[in-house]
mmCIF file of C-alpha atoms in Angstrom:
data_model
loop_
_atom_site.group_PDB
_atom_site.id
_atom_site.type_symbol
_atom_site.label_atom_id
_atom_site.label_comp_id
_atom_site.label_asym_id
_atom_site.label_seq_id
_atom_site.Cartn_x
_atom_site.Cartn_y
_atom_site.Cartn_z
ATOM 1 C CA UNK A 1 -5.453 -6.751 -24.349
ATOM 2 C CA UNK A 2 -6.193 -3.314 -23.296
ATOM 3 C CA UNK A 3 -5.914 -0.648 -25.947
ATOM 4 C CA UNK A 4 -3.069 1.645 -25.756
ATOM 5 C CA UNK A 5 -5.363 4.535 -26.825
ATOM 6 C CA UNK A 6 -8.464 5.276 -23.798
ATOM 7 C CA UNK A 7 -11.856 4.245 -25.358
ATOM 8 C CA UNK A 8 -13.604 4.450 -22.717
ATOM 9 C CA UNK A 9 -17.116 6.435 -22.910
ATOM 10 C CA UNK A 10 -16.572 7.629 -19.552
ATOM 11 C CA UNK A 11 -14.837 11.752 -19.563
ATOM 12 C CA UNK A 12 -11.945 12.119 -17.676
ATOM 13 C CA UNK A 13 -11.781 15.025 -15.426
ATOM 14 C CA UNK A 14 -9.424 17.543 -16.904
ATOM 15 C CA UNK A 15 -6.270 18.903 -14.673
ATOM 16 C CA UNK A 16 -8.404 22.260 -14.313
ATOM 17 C CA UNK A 17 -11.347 20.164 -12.829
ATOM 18 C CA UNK A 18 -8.887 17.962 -10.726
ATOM 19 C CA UNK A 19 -7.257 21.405 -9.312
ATOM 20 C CA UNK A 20 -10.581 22.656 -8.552
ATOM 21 C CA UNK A 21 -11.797 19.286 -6.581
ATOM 22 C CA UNK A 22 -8.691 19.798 -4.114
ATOM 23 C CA UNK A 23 -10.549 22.500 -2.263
ATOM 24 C CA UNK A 24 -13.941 21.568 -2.241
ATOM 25 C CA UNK A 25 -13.915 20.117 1.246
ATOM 26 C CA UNK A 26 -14.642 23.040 3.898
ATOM 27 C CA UNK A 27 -13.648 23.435 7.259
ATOM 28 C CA UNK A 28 -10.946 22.221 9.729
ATOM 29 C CA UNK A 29 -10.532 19.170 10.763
ATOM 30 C CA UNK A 30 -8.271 19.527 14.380
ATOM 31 C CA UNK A 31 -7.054 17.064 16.976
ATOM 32 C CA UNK A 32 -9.936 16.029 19.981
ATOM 33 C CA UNK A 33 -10.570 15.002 23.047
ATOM 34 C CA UNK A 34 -11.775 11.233 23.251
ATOM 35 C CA UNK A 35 -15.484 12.159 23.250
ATOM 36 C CA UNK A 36 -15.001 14.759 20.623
ATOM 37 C CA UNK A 37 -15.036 14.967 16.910
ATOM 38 C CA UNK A 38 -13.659 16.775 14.097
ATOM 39 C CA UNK A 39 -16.044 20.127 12.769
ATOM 40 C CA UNK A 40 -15.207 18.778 9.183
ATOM 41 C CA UNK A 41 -11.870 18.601 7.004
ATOM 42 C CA UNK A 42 -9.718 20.533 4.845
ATOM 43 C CA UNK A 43 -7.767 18.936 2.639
ATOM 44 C CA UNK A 44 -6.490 22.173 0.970
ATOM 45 C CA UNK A 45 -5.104 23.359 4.420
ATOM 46 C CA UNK A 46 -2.970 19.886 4.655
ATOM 47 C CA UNK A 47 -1.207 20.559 1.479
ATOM 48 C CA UNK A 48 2.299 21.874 1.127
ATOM 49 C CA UNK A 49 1.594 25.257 -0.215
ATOM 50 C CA UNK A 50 3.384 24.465 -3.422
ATOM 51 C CA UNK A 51 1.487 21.794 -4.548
ATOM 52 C CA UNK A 52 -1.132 23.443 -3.668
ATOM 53 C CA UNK A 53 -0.680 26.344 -6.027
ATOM 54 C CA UNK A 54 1.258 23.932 -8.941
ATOM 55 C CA UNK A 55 -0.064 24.027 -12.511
ATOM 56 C CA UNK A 56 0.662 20.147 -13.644
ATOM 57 C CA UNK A 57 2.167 19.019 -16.980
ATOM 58 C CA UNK A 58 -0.209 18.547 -19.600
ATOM 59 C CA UNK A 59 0.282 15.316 -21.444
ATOM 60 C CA UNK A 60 -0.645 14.502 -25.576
ATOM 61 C CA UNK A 61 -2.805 11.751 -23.685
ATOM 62 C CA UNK A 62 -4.497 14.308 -21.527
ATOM 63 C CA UNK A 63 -5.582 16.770 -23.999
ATOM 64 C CA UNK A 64 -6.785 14.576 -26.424
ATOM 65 C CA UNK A 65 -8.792 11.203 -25.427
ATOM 66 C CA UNK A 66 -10.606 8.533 -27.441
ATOM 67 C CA UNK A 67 -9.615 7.269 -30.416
ATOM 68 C CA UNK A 68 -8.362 8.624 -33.884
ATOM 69 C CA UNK A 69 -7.095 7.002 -36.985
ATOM 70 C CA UNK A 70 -3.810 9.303 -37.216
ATOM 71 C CA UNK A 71 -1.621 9.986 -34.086
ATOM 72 C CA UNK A 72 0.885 12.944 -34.651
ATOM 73 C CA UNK A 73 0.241 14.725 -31.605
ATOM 74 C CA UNK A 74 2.667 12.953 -29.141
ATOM 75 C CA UNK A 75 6.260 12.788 -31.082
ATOM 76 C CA UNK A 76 5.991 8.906 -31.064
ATOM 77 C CA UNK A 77 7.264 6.486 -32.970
ATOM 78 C CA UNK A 78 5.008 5.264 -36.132
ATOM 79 C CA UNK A 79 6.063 1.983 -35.813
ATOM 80 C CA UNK A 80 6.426 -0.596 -33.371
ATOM 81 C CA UNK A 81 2.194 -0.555 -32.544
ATOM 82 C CA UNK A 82 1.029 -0.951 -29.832
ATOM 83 C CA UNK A 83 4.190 -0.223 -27.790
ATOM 84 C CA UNK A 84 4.976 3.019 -29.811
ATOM 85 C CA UNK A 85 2.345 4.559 -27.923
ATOM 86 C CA UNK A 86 2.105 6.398 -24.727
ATOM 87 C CA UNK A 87 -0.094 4.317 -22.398
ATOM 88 C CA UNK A 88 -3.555 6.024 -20.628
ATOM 89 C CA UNK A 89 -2.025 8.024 -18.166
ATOM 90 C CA UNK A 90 -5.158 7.896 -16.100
ATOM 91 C CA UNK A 91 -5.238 3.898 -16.879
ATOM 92 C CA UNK A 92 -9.419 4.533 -16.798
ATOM 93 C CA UNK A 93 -9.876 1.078 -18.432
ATOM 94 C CA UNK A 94 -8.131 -0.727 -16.001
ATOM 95 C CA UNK A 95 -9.587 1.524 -13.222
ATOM 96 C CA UNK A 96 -12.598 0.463 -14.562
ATOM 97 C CA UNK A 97 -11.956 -3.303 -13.929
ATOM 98 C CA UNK A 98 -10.325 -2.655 -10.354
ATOM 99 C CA UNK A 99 -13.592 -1.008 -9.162
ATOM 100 C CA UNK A 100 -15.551 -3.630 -10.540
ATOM 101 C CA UNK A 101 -13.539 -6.185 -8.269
ATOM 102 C CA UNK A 102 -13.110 -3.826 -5.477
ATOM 103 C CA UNK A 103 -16.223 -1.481 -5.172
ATOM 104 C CA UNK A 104 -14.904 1.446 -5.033
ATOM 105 C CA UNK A 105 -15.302 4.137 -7.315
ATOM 106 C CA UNK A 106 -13.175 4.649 -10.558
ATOM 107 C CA UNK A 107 -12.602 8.679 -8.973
ATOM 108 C CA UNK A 108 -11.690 6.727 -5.757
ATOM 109 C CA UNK A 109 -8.848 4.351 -6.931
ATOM 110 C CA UNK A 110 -5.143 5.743 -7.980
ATOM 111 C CA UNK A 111 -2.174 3.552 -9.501
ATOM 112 C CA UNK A 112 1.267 3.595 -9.206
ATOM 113 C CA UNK A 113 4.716 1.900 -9.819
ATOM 114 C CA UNK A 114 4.004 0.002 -6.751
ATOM 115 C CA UNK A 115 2.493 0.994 -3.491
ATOM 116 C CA UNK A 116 6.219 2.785 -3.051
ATOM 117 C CA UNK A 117 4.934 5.213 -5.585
ATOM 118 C CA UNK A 118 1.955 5.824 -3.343
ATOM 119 C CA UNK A 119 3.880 6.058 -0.253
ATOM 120 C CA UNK A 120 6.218 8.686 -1.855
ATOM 121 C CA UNK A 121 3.477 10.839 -3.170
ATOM 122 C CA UNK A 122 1.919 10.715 0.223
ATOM 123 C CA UNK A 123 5.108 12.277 1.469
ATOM 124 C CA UNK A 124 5.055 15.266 -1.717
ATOM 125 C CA UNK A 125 1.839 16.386 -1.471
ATOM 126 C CA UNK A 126 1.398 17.138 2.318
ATOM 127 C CA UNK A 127 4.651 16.872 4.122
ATOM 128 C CA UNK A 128 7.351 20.350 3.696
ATOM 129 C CA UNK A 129 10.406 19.163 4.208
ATOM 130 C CA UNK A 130 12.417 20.374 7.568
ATOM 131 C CA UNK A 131 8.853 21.378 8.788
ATOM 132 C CA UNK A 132 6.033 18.745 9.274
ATOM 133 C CA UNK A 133 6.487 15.283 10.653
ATOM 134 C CA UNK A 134 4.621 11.805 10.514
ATOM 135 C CA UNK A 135 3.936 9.267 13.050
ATOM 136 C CA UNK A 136 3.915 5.446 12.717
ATOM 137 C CA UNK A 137 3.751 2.286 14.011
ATOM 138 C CA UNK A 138 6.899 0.205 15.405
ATOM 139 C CA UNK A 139 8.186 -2.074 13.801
ATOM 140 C CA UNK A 140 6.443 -1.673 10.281
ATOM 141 C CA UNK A 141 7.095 -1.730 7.068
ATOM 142 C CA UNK A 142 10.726 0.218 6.397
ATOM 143 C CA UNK A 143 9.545 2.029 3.556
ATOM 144 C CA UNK A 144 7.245 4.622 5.197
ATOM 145 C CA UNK A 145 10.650 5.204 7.081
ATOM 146 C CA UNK A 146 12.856 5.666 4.001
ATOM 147 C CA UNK A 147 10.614 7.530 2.096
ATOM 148 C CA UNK A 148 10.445 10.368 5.409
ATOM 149 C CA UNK A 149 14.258 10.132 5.206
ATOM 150 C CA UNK A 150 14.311 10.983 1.086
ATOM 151 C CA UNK A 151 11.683 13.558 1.684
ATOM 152 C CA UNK A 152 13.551 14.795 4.695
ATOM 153 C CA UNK A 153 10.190 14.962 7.164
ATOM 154 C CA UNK A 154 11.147 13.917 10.744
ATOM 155 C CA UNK A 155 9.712 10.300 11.548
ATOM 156 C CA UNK A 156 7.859 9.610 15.076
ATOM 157 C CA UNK A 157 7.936 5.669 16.000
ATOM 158 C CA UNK A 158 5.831 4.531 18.771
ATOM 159 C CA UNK A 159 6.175 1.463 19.611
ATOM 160 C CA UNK A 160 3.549 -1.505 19.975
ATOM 161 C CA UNK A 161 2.625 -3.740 23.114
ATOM 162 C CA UNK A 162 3.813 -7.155 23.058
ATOM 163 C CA UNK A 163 0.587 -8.355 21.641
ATOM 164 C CA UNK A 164 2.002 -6.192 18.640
ATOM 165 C CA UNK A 165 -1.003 -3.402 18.854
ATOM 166 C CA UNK A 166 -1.237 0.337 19.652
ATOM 167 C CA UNK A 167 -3.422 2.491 21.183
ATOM 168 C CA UNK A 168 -4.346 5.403 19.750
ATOM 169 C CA UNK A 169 -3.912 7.804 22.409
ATOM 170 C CA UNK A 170 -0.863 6.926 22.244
ATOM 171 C CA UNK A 171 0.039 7.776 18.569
ATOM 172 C CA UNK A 172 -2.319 11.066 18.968
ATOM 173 C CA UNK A 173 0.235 11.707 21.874
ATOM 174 C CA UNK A 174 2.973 11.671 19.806
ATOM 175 C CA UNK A 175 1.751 14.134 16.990
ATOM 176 C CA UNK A 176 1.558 17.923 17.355
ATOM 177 C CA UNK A 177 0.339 20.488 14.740
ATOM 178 C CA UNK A 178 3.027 19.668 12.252
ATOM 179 C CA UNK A 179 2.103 16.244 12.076
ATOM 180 C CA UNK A 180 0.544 15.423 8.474
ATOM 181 C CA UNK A 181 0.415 12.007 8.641
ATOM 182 C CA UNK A 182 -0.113 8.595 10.320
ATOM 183 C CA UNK A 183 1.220 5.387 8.751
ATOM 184 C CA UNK A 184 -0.215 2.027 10.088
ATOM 185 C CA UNK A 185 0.007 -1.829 8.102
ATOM 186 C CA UNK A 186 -2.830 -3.650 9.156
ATOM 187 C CA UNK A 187 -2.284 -6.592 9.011
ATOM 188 C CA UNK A 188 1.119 -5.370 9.845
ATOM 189 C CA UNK A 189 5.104 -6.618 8.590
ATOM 190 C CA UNK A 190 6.562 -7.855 9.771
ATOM 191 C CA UNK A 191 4.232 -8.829 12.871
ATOM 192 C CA UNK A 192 1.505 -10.391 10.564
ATOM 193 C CA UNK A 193 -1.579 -9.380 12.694
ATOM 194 C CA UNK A 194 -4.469 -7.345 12.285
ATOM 195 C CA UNK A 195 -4.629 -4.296 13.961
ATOM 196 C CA UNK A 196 -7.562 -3.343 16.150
ATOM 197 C CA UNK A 197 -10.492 -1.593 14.543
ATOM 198 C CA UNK A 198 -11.483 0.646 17.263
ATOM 199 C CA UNK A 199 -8.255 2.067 18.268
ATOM 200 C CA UNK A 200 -7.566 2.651 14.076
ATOM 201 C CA UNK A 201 -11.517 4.091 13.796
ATOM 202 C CA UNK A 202 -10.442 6.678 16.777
ATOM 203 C CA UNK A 203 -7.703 8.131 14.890
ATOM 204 C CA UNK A 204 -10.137 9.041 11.723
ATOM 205 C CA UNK A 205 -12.063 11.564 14.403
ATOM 206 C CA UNK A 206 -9.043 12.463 16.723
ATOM 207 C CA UNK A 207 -6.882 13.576 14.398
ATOM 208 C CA UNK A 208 -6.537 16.272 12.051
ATOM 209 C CA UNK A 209 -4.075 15.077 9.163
ATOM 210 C CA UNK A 210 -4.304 12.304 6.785
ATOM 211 C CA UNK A 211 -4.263 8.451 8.174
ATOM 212 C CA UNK A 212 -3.206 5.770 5.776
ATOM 213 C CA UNK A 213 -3.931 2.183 6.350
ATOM 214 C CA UNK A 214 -1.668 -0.136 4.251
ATOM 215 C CA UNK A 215 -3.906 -3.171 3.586
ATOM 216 C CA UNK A 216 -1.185 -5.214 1.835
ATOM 217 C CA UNK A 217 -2.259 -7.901 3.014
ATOM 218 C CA UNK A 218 -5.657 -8.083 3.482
ATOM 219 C CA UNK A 219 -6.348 -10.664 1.360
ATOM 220 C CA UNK A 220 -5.256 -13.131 3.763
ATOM 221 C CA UNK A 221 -7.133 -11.573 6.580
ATOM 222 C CA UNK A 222 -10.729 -12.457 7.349
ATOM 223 C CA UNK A 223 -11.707 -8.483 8.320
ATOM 224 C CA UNK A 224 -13.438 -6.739 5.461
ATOM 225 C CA UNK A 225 -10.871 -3.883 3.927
ATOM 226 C CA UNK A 226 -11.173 -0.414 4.961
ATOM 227 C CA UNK A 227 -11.641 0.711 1.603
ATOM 228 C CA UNK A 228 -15.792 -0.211 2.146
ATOM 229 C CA UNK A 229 -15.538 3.152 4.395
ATOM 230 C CA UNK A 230 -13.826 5.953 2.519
ATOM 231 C CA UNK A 231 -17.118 7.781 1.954
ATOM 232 C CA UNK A 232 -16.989 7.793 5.874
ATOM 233 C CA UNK A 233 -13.838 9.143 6.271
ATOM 234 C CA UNK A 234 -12.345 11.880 3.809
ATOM 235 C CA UNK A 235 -8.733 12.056 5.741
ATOM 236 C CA UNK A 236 -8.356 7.695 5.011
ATOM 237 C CA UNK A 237 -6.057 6.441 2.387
ATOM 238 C CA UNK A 238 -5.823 2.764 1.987
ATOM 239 C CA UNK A 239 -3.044 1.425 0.093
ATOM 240 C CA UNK A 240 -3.219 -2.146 -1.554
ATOM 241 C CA UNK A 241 -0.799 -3.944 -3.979
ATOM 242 C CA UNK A 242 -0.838 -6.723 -6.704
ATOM 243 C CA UNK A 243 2.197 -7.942 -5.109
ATOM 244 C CA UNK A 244 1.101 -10.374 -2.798
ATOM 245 C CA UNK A 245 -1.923 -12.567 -3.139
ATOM 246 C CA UNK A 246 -2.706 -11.734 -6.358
ATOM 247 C CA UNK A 247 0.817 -13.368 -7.766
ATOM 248 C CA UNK A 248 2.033 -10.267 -9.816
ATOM 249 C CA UNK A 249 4.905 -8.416 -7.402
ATOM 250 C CA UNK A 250 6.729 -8.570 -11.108
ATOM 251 C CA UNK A 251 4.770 -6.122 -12.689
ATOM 252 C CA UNK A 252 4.880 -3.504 -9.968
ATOM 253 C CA UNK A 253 1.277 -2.275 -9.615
ATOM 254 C CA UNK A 254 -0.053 -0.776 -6.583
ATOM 255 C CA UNK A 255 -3.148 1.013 -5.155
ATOM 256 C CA UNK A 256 -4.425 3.702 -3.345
ATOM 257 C CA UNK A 257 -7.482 4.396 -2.536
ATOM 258 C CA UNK A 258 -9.212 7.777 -1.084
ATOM 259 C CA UNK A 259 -11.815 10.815 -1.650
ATOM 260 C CA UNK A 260 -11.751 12.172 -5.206
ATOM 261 C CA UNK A 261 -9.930 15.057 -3.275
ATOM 262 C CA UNK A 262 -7.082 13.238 -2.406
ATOM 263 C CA UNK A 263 -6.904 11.132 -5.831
ATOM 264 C CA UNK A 264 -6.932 13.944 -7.397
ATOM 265 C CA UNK A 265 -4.032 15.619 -5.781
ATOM 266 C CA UNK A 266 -2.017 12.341 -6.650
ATOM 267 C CA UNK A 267 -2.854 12.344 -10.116
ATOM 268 C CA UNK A 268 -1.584 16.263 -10.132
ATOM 269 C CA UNK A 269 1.826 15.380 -9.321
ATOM 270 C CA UNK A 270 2.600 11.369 -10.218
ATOM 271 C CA UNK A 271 4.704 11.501 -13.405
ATOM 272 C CA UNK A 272 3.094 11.751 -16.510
ATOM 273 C CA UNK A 273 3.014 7.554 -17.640
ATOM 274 C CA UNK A 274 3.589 6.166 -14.336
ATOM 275 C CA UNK A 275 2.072 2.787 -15.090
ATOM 276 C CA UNK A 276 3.448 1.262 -18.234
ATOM 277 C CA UNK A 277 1.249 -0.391 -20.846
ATOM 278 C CA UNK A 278 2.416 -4.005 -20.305
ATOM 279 C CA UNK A 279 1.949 -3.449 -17.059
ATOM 280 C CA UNK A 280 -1.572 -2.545 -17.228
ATOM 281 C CA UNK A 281 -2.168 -5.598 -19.697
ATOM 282 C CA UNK A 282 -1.153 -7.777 -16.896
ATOM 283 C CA UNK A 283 -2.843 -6.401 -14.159
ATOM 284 C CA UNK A 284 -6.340 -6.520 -16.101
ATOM 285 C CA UNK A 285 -5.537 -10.403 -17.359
ATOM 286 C CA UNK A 286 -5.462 -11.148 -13.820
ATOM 287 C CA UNK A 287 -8.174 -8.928 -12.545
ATOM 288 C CA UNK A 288 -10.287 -10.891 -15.354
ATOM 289 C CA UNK A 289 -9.626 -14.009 -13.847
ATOM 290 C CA UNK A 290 -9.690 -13.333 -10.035
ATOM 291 C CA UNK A 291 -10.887 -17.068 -9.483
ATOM 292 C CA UNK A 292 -7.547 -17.923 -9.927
ATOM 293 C CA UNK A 293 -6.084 -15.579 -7.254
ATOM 294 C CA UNK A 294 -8.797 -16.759 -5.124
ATOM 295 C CA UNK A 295 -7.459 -19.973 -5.315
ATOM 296 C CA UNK A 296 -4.333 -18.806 -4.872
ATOM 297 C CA UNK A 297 -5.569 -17.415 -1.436
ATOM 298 C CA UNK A 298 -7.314 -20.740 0.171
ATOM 299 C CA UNK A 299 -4.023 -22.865 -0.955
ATOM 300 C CA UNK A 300 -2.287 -20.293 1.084
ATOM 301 C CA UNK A 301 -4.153 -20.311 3.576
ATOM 302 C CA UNK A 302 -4.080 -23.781 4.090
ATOM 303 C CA UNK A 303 -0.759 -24.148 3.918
ATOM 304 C CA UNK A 304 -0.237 -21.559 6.138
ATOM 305 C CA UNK A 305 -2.035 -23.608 9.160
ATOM 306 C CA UNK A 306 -0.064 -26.771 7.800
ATOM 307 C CA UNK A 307 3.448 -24.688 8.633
ATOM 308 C CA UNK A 308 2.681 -23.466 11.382
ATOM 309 C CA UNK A 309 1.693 -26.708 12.586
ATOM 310 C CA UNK A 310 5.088 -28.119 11.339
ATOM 311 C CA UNK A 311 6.578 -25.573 12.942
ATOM 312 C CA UNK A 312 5.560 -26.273 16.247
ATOM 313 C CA UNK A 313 7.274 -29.270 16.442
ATOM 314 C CA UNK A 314 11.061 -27.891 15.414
ATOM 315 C CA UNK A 315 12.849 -28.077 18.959
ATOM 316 C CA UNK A 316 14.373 -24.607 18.240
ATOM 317 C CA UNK A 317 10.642 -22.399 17.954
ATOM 318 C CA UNK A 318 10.551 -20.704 21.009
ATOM 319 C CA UNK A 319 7.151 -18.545 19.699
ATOM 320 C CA UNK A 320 4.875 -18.345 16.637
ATOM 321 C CA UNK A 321 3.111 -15.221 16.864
ATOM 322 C CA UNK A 322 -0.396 -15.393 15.129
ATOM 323 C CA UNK A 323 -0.672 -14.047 11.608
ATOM 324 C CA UNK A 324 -3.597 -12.825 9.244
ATOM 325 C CA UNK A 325 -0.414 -12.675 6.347
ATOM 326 C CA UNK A 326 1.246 -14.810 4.369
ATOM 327 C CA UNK A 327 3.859 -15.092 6.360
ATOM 328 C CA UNK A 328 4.523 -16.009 10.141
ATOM 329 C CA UNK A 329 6.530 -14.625 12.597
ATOM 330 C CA UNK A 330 8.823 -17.176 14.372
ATOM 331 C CA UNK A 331 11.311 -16.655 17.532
ATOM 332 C CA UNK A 332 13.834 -19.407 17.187
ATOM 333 C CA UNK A 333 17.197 -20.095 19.279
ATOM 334 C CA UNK A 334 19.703 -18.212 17.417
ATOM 335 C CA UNK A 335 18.232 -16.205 14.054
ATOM 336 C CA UNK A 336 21.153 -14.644 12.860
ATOM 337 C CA UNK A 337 22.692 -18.844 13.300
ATOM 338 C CA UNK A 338 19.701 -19.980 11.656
ATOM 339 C CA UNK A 339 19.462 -17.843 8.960
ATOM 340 C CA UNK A 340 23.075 -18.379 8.015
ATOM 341 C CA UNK A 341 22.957 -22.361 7.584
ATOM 342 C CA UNK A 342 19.466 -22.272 5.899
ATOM 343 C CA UNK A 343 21.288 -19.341 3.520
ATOM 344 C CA UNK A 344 23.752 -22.131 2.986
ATOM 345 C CA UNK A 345 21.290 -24.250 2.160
ATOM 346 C CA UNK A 346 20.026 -22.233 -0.867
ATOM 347 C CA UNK A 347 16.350 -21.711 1.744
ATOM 348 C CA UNK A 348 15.719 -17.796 1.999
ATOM 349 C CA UNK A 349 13.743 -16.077 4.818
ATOM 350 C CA UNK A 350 14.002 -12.710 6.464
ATOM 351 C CA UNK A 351 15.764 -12.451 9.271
ATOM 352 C CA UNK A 352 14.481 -9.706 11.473
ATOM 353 C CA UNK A 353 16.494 -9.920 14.781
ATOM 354 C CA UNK A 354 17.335 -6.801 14.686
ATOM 355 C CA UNK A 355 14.160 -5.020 13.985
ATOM 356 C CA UNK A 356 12.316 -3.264 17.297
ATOM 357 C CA UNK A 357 10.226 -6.331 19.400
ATOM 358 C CA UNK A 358 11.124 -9.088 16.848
ATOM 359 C CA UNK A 359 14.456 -9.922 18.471
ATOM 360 C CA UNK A 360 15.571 -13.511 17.924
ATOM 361 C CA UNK A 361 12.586 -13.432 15.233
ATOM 362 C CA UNK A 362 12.749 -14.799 11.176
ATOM 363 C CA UNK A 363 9.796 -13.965 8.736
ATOM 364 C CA UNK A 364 8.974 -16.808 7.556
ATOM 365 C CA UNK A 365 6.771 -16.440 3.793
ATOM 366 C CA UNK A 366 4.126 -19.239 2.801
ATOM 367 C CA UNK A 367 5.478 -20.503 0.001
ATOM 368 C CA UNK A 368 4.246 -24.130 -1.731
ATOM 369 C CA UNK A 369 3.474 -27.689 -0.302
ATOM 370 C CA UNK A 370 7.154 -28.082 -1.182
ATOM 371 C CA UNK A 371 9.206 -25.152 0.001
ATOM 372 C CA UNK A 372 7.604 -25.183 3.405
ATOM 373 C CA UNK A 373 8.515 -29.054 3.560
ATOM 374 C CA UNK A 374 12.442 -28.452 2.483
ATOM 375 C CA UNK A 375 12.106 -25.627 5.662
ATOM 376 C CA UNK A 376 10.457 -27.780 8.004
ATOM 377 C CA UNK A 377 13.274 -30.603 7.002
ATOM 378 C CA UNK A 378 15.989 -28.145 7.457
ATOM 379 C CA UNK A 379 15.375 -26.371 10.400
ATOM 380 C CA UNK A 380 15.001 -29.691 12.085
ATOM 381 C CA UNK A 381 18.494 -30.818 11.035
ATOM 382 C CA UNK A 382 19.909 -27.494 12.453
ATOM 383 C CA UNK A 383 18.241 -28.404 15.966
#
């Protein structure tokens, strides 16, 4: 059980020292040619002016950390222990297990009420509103979309070839000096695939804003994450999630990862307790036993190349687009037909015929031995 009070040995960096770390990158990182690079990087010149410049709230749990014998500091509740307390707002102990697991450093790794909460904060700290615009990906995942929308920041689609990929010139093409951000999902959702490394690597030198690569996931990819490369590239965020292979979508965790720079300006604006003491429990039970989700993985996997197979065979597949996911891509006869009777049927997928490229196309998750066998059984009584 992790404590609700931080015992950990190791000092957390004050908001004064986080403020501080925000501008310690120098230069100006601007938009190339194809054979030329980027001077350096400024983070501070990315920021929205107001962040910038904010002085963040100072929490009980900030200004005191360790542990004591009498808590009166906080306006809590005296009874009720554990859950009267206010959880580590830095969640350093369970930090401390995630970069054990994923070698990156504990200054490196930031947590949030989901990757959603990562997504949004993207969006706060660099984007003003009716001013600056991001590009992405289409299709991708919706929420980069929605969260531009709530933030009111234009959003630039450009679209991928019918392998599903994109080239970067073509998203640098599509940016111009009010462009903050690039979104991509590699491997991507709804498409499933990987996307290529050396059009994402040009985009780290080619272009002067912030690129995040949302490794959701990765897990079920056989590419090594890009999260073995921030110290190469201080304007990379890479978002992960304990949503999908490891089991826990439930306890809405998720995880970004980037320079101290950029964790820190996260940390400066999140609210105070954004990750809730039973959820931090969880999360470190299952980091503590990551054989399981490893497990969890290979059955996946290999059930994943038994569906597909299955699939194959139902008279109404028209395509099965390759997937590094947990989840397949499938153009059948009539989606919006076939989603209704397997609806009917109590059998849920995703229908996504009306999404950009994936027209007559359901997203199809890997579920057990016996889900994917009640599918396979259905979808062959509807052809």
């Amino acid at each position: 059980m992790i404590k609700d009070k931080n015992s950990s040995n190791q000092k957390s960096p004050s908001f004064t020292e986080l403020n501080r770390s925000v501008g310690d990158l120098g230069g100006l990182m601007h938009q190339t040619s194809d054979t030329q690079h980027p001077t350096s990087f400024n983070l501070t010149s990315l920021l929205r002016k107001n962040i910038a410049n904010l002085e963040p709230y100072s929490s009980a749990r900030d200004e005191f950390k360790g542990e004591a014998s009498v808590y009166l500091d906080a306006n809590e509740s005296p009874h009720n222990a554990p859950f009267n307390r206010y959880p580590d707002p830095l969640q350093l102990k369970l930090k401390e297990k995630i970069s054990e697991v994923k070698g990156v450093g504990v200054e490196n790794i930031f947590l949030g009420n989901g990757s959603d909460e990562a997504i949004d904060l993207v969006y706060r700290a660099f984007c003003e509103p009716r001013t600056d615009n991001v590009v992405a990906i289409e299709p991708t995942y919706g929420m980069y979309k929605v969260c531009a929308n709530i933030n009111d920041v234009e959003y630039r689609k450009v679209l991928l070839d019918s392998n599903f990929q994109f080239k970067a010139k073509e998203l640098i093409a599509a940016t111009d000096e009010n462009t903050k951000i690039i979104w991509l999902c590699s491997p991507n959702n709804p498409t499933g695939n990987l996307l290529l490394e050396q059009e994402i690597n040009q985009l780290f030198t080619r272009f002067h804003g912030i690129v995040v690569v949302d490794e959701a996931y990765i897990d079920f990819a056989s590419r090594e994450s890009y999260t073995q490369v921030l110290a190469n590239h201080p304007n990379l965020i890479v978002l992960q999630t304990f949503s999908k292979a490891w089991g826990s979508a439930a306890i809405r965790l998720g995880m970004a990862f980037a320079s101290k720079e950029i964790i820190a300006v996260f940390n400066k604006i999140k609210y105070p307790y954004n990750v809730n003491l039973l959820t931090q429990e969880k999360a470190f039970e299952s980091l503590a036993n990551k054989q399981n989700v490893t497990q969890w993985v290979q059955d996946t996997l290999k059930e994943r190349a038994t569906l597909i197979d299955k699939l194959s065979e139902v008279k109404m597949v028209r395509h099965i687009y390759p997937t590094d996911a947990n989840f397949v891509l499938v153009k059948v006869d009539d989606a919006n037909g076939t989603y209704k009777r397997l609806v009917e049927k109590g059998i849920i997928v995703r229908n996504r015929n009306s999404v950009s490229l994936c027209a007559g196309c359901l997203r199809i998750t890997i579920g057990t031995k016996e889900e994917n066998k009640t599918l396979i059984e259905e979808l062959k009584r509807i052809s």
